[in-house]
CSV table of N, CA and C in Angstrom, one decimal:
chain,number,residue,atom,x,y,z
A,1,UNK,N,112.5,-191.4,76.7
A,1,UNK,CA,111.2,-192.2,76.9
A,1,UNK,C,111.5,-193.5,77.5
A,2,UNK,N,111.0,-193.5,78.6
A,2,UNK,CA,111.0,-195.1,79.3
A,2,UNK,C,110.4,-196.3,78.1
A,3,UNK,N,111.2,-197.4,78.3
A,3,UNK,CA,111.4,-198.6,77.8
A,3,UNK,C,109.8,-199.6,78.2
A,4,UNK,N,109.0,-200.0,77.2
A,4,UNK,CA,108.1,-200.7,77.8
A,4,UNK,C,108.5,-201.6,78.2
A,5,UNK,N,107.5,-202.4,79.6
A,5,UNK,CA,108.5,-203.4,79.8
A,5,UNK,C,107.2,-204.7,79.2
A,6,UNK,N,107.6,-205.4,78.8
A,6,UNK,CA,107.2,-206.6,78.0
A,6,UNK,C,105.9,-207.4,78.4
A,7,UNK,N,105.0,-207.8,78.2
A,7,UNK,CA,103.8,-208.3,78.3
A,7,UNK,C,103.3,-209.6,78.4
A,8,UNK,N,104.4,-210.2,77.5
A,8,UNK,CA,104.1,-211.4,77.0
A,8,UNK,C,105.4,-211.8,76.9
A,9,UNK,N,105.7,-213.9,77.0
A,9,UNK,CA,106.8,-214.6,77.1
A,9,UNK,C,107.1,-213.9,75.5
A,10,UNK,N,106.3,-213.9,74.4
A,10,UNK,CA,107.2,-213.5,73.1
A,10,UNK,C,107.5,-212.3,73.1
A,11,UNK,N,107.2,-211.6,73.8
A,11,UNK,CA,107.9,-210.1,73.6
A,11,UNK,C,109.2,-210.2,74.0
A,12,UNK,N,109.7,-211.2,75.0
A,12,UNK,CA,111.0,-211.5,75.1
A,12,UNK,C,112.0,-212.0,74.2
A,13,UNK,N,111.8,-212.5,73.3
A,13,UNK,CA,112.6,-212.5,71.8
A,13,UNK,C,111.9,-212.4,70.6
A,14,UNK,N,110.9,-211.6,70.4
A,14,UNK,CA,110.6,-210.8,69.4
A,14,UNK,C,111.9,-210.0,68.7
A,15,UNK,N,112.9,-209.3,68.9
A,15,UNK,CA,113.5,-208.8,68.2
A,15,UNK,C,114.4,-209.5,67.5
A,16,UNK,N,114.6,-210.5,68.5
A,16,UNK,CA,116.3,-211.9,67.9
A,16,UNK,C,115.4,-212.9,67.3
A,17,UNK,N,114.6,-213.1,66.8
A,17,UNK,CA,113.9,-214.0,66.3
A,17,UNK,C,112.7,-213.5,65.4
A,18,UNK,N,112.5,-212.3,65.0
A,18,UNK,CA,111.5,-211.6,64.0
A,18,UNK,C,111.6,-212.2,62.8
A,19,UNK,N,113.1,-212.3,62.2
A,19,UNK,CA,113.5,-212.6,60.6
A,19,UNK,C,112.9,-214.1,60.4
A,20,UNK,N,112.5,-214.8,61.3
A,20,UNK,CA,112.0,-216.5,60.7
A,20,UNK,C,111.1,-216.1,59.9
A,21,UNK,N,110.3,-215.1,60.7
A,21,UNK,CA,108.5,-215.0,59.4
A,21,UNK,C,109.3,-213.9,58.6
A,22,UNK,N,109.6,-214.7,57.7
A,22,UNK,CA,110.4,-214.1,56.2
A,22,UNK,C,109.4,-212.7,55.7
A,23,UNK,N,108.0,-213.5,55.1
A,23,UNK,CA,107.0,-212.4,54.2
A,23,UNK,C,106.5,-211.3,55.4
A,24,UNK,N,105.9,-211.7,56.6
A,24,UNK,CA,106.3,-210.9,57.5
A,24,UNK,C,104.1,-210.8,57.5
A,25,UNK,N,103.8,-212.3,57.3
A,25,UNK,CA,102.5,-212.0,57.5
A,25,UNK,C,101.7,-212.4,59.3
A,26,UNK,N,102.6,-213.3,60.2
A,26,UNK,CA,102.3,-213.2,61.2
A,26,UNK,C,102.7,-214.8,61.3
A,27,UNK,N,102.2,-215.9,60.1
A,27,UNK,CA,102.4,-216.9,60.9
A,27,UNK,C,103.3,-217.4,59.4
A,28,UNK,N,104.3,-218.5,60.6
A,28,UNK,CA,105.5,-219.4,59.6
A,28,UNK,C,105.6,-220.1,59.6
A,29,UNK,N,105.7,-220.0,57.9
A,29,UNK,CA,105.0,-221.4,57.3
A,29,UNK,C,106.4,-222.5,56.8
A,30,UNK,N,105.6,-223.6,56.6
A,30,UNK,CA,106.7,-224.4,56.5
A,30,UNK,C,107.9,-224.3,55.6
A,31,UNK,N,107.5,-223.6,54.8
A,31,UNK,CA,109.0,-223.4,53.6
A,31,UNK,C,110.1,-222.6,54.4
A,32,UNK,N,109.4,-221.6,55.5
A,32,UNK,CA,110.4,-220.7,56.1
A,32,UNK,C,111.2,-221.3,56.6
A,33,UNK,N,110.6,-222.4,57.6
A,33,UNK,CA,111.4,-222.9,58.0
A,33,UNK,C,112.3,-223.6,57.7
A,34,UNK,N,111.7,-224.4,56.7
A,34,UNK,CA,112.7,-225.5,55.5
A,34,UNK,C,113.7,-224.6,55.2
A,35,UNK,N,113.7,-223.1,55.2
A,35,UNK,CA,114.6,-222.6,54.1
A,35,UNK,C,115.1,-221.9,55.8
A,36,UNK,N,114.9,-222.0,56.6
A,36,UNK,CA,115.8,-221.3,57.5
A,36,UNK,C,116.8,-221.9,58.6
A,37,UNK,N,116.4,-224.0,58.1
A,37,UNK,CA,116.8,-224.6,58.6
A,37,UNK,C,118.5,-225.1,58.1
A,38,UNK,N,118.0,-225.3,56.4
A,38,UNK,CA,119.0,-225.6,55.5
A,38,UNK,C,119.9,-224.1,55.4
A,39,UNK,N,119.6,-223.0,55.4
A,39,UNK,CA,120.6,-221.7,55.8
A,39,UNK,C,121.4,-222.2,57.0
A,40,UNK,N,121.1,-222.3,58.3
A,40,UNK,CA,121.4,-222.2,59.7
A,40,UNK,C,122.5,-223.8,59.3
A,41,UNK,N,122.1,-224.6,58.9
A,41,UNK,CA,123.0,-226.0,58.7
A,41,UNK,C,123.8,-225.4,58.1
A,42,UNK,N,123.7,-224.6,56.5
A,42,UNK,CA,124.9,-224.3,55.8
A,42,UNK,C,126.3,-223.3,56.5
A,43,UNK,N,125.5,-222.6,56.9
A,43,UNK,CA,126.4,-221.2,57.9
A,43,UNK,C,127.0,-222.0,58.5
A,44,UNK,N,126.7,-223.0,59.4
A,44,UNK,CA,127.2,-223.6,61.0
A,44,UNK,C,128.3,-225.0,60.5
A,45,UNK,N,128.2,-225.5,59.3
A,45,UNK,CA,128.8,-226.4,58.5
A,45,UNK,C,128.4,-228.2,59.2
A,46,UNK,N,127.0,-228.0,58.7
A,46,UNK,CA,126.4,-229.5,59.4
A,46,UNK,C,125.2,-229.3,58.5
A,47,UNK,N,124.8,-231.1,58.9
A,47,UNK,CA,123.7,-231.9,57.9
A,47,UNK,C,122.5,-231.1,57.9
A,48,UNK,N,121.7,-230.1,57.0
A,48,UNK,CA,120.2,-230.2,57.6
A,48,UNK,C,119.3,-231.0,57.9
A,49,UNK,N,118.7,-230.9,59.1
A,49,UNK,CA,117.6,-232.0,59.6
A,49,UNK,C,116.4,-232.0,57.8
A,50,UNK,N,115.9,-233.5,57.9
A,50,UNK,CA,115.3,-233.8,57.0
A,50,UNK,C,114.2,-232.8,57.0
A,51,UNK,N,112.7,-233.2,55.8
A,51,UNK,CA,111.4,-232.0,56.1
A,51,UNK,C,111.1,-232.6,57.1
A,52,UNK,N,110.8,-234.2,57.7
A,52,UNK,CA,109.9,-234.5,58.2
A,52,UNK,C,110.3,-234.0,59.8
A,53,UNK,N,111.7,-234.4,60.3
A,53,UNK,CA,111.9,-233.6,61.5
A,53,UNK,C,111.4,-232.3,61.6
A,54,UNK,N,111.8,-231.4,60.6
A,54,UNK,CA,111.4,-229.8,60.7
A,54,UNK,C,110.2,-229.7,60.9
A,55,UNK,N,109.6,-230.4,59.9
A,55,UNK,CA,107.9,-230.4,60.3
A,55,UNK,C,107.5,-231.0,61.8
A,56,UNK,N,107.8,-232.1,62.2
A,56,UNK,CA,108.0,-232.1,63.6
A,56,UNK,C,108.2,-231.2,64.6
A,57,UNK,N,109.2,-230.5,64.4
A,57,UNK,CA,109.6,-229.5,65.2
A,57,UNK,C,108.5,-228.6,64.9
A,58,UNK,N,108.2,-228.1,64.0
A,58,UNK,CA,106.6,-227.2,64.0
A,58,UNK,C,105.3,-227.5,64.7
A,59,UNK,N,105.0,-228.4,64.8
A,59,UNK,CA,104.0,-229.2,65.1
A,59,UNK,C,104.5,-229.0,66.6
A,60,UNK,N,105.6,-228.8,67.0
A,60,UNK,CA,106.0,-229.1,68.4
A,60,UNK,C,105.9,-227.8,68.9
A,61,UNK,N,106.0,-226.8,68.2
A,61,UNK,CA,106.0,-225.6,68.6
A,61,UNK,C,104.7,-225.0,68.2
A,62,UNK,N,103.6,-225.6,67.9
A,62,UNK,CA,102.3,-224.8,67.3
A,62,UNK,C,101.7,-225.1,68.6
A,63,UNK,N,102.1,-224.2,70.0
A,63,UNK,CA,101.7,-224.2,71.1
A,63,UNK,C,99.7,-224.5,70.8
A,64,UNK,N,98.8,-224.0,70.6
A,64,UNK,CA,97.9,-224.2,70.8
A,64,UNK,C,97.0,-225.4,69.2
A,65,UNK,N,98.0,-226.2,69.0
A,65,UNK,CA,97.3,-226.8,67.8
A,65,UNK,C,96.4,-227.2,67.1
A,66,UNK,N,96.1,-225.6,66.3
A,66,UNK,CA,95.4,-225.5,65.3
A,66,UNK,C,96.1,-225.7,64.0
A,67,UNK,N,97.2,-226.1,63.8
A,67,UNK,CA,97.8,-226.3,62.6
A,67,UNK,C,98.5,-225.0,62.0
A,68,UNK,N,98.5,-224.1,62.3
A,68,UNK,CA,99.3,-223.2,62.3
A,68,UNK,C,99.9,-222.5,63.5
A,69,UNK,N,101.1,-222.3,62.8
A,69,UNK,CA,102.3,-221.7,63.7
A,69,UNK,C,102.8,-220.5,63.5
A,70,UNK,N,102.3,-219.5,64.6
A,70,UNK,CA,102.0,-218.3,64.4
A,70,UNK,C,103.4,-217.9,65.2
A,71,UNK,N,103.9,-216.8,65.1
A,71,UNK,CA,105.6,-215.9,65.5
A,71,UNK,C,105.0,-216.3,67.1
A,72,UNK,N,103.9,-215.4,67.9
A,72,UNK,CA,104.0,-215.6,68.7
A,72,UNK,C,103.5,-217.0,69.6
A,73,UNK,N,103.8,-218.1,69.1
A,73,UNK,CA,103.8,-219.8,69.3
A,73,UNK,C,105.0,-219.6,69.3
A,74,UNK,N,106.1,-219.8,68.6
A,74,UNK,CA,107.1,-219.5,68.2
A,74,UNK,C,108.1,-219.4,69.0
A,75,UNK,N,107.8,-217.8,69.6
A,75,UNK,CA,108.6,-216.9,70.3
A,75,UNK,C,108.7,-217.7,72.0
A,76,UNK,N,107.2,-217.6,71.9
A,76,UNK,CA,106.8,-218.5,73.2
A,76,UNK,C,107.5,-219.2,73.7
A,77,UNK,N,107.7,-220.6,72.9
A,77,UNK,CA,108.3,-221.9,72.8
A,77,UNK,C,109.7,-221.8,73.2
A,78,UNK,N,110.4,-220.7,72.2
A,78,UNK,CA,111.7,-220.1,72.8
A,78,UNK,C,111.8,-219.6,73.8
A,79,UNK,N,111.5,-219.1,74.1
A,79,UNK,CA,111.6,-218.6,75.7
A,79,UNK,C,111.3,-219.9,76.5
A,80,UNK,N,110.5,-220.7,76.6
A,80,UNK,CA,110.0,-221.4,77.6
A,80,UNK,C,111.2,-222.4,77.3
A,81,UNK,N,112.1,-222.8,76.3
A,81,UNK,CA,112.7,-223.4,76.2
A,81,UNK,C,114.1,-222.9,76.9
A,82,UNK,N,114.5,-221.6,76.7
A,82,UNK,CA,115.8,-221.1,77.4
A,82,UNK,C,115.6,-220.4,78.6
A,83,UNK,N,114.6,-220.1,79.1
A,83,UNK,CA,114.2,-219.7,80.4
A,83,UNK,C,114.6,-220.9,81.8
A,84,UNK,N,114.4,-221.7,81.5
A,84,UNK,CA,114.7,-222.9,82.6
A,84,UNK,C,116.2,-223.4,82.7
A,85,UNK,N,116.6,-222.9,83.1
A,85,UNK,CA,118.3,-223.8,83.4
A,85,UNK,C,118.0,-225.0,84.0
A,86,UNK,N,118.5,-225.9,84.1
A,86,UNK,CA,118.5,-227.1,84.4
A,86,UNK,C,119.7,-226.4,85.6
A,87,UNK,N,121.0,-226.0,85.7
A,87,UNK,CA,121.5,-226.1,86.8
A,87,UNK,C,121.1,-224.9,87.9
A,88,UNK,N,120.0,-223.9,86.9
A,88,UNK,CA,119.9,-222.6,88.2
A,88,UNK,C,118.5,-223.0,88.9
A,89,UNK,N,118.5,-222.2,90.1
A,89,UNK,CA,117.2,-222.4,90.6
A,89,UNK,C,116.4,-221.3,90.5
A,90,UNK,N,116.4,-220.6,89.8
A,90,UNK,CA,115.6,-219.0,89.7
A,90,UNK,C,115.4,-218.7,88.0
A,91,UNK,N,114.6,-218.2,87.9
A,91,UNK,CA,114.3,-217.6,86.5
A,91,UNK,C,115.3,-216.8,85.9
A,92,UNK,N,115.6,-216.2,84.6
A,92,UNK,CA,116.2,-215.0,84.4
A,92,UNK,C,115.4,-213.7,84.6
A,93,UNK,N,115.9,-212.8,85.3
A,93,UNK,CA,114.9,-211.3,86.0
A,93,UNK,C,113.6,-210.8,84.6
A,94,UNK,N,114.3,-210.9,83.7
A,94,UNK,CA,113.5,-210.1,82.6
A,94,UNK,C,112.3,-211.3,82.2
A,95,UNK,N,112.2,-212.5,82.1
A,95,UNK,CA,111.0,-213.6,82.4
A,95,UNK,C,110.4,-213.0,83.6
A,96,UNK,N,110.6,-212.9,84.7
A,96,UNK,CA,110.4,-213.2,85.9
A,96,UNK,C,109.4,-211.8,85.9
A,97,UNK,N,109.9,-210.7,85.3
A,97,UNK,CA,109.5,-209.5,84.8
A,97,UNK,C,108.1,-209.4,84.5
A,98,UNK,N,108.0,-210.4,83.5
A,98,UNK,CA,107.1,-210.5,82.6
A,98,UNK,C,105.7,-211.2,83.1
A,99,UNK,N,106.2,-211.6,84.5
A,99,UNK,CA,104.8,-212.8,84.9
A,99,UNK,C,104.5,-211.8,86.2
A,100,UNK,N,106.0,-210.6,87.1
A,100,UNK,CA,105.4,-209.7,88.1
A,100,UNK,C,105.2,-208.7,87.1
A,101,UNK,N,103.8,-208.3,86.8
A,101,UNK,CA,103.1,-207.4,86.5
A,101,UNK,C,103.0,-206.2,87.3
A,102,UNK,N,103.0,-206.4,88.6
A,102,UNK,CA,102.7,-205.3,89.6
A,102,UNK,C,103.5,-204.8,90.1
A,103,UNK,N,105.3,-205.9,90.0
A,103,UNK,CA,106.5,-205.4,91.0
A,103,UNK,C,106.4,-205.8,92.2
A,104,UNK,N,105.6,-206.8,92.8
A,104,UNK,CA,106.1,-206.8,94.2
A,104,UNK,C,106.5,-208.0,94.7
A,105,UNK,N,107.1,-208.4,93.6
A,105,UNK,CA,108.0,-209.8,93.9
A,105,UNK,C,107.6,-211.4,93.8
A,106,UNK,N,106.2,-210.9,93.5
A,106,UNK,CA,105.4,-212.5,93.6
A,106,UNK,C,104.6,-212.0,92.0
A,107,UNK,N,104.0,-213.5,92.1
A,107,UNK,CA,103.2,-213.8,90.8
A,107,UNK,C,101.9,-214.3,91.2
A,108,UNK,N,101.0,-213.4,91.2
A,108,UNK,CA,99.4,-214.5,90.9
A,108,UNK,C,99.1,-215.2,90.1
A,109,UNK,N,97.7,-215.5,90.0
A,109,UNK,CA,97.2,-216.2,89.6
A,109,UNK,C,97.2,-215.6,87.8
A,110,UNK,N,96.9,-214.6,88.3
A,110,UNK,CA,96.6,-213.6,86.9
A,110,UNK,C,97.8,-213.6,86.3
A,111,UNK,N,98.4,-212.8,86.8
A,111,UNK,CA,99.5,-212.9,86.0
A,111,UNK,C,100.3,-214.2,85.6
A,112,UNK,N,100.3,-214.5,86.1
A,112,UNK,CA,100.6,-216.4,85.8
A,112,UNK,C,99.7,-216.9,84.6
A,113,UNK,N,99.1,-216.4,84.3
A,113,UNK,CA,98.0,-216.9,82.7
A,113,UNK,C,98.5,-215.9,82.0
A,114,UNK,N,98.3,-214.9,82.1
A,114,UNK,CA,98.0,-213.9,80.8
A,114,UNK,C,99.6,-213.8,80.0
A,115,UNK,N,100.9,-214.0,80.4
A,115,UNK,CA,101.5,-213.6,79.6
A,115,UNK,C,102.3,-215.0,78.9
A,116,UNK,N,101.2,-215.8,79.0
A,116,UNK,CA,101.5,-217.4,78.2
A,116,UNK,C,100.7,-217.9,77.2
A,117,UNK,N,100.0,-216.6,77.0
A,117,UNK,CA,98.9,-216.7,75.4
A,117,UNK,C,98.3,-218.1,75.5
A,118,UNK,N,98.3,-218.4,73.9
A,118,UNK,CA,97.1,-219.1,73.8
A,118,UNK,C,97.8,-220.5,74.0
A,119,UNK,N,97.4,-221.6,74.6
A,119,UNK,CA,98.2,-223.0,74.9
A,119,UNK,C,97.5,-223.7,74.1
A,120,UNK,N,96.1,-223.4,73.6
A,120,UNK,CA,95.0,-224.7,73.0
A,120,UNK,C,94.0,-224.7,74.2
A,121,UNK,N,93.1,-225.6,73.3
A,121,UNK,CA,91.9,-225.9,73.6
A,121,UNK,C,91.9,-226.5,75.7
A,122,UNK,N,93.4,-226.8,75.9
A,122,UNK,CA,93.0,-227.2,77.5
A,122,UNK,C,93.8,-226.2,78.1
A,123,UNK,N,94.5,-225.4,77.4
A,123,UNK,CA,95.8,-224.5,77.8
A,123,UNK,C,95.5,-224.0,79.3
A,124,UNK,N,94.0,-223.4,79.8
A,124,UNK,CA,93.7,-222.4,80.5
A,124,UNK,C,93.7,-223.7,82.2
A,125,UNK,N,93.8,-224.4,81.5
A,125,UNK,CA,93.0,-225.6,82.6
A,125,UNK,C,94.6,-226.0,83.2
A,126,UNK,N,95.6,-226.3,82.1
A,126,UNK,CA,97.2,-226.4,82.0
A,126,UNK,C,97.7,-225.4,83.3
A,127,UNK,N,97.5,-224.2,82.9
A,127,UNK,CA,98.0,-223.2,83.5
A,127,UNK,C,97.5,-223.1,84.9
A,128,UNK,N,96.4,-223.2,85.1
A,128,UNK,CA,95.7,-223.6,86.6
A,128,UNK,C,96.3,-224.9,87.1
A,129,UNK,N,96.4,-225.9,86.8
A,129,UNK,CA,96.9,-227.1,87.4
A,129,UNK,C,99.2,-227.0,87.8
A,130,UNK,N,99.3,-226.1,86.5
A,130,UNK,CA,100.6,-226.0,87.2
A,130,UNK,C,101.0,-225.0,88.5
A,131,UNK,N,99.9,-224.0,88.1
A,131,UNK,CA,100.0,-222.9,89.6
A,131,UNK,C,99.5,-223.8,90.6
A,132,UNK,N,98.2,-224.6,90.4
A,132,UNK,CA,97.8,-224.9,92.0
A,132,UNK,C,99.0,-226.2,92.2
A,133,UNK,N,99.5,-227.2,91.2
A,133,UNK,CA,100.5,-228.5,91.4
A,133,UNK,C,102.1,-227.7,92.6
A,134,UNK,N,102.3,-226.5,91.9
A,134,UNK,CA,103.7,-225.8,92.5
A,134,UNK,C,103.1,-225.4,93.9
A,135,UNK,N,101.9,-224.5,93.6
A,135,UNK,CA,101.7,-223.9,95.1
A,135,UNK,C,101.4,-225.9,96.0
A,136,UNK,N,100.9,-226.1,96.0
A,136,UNK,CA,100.5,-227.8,96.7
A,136,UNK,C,101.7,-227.9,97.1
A,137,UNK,N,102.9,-228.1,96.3
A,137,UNK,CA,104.2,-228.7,96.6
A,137,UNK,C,104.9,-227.5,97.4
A,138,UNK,N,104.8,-226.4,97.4
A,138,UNK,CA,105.5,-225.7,98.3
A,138,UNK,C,105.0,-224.6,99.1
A,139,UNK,N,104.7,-223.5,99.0
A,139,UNK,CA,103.9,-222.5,100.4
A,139,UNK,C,103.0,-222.4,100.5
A,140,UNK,N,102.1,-222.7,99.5
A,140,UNK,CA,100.5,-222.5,99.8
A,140,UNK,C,100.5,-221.1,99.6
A,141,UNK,N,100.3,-220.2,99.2
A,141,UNK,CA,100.2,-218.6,100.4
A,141,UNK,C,99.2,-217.8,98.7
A,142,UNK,N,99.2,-219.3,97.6
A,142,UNK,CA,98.2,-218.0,96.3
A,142,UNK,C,99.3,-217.5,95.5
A,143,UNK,N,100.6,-217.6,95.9
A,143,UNK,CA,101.6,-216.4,94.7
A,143,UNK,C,103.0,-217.3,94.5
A,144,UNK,N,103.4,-217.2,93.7
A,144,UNK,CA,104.6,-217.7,92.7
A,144,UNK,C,105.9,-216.7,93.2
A,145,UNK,N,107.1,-217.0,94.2
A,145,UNK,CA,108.0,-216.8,94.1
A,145,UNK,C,108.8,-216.8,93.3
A,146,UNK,N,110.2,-216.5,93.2
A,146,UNK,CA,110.9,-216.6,91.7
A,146,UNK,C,111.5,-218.0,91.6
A,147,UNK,N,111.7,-218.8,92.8
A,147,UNK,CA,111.9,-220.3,92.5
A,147,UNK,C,110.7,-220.9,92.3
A,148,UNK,N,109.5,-220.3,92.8
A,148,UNK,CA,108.2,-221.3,92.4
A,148,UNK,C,108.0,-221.0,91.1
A,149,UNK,N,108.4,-219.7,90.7
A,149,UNK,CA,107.8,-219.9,89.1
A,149,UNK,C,108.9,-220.3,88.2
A,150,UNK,N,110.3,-220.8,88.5
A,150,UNK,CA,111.2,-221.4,88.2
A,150,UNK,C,110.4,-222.9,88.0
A,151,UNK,N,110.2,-223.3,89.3
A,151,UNK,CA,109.2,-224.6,89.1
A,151,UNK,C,108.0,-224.7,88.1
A,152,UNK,N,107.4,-224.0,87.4
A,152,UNK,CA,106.2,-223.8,87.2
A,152,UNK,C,106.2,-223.7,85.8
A,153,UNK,N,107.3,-223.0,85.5
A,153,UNK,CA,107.8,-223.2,84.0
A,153,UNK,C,108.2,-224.3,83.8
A,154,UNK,N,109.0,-224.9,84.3
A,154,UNK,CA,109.6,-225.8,84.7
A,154,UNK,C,108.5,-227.1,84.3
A,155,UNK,N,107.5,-227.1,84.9
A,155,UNK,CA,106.5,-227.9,84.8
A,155,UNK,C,105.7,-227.6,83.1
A,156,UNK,N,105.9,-226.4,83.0
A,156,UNK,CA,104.8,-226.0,82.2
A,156,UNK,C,105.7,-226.4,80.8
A,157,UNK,N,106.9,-226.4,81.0
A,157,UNK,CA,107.8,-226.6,79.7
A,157,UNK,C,107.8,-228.3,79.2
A,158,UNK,N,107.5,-229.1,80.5
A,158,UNK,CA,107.1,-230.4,80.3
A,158,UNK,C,105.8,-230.7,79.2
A,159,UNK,N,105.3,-229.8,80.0
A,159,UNK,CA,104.2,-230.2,79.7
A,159,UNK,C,103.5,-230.1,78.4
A,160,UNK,N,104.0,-228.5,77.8
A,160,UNK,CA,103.8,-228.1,76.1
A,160,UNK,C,104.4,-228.6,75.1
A,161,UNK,N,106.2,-228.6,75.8
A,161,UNK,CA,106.7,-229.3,74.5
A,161,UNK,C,107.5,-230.5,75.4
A,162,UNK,N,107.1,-230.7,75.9
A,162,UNK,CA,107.1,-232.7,75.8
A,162,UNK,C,108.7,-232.9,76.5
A,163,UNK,N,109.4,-232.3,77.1
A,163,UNK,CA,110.8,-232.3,77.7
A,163,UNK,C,110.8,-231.3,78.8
């Protein structure tokens, strides 16, 4: 049976990243984290970050901020955070996968929204302003190359979590 191929940025580390949401009800709450922060410090033999950083870092990652931080906010965040090399100029194929929906090497408009869920209340407006900002700055032609959408993440990763 062929392999689905992924839909969404969190389906890209939904498997390596499942065990945070401990009880396994969809969204993770602060203790998990507290308690997954102070594990990962003890294992690796360093200080754990205080609550209030951790809590920080939640808040940083509750992509559409309603105050909860659901797996796929989460998963999101990660990906959009290791997806961008700073020294490559191209995506990794399996991201890049995930935004060509159709296979033919480029990225719409469509596809360029839909597999970046929910951003919040301006998210959809976000997502339009970095496709038309990349297309402006380089071909014009309506579609996302794999360096433009290198760029675009790139932009978009600025933009959500603040680096």
């Amino acid at each position: 049976m062929a392999e689905t191929q992924p839909r969404m940025l969190s389906d890209l580390a939904r498997g390596d990243y499942s065990f945070v949401d401990v009880n396994k009800n969809g969204v993770i709450e602060q203790e998990e984290i507290n308690n997954l922060a102070k594990q990962v410090a003890q294992e690796e033999g360093f200080v754990a970050p205080d609550e209030e950083v951790v809590a920080f870092t939640t808040r940083l990652f509750d992509l559409n901020q309603d105050g909860k931080l659901v797996v796929d906010e989460l998963l999101t965040g990660i990906v959009l955070e290791n997806a961008v090399d700073r020294d490559e100029v191209t995506v990794p194929e399996d991201v890049f996968k995930v935004f060509d929906q159709d296979g033919d090497g480029f990225v719409s408009r469509k596809e360029w929204t839909t597999p970046l869920g929910d951003l919040g209340a301006n998210g959809e407006a976000m997502k339009d302003f970095v496709f038309d900002r990349v297309q402006y700055l380089q071909r014009q032609d309506g579609k996302l190359d794999v360096a433009e959408t290198r760029n675009a993440l790139s932009l978009l990763r600025v933009a959500v979590l603040g680096y």
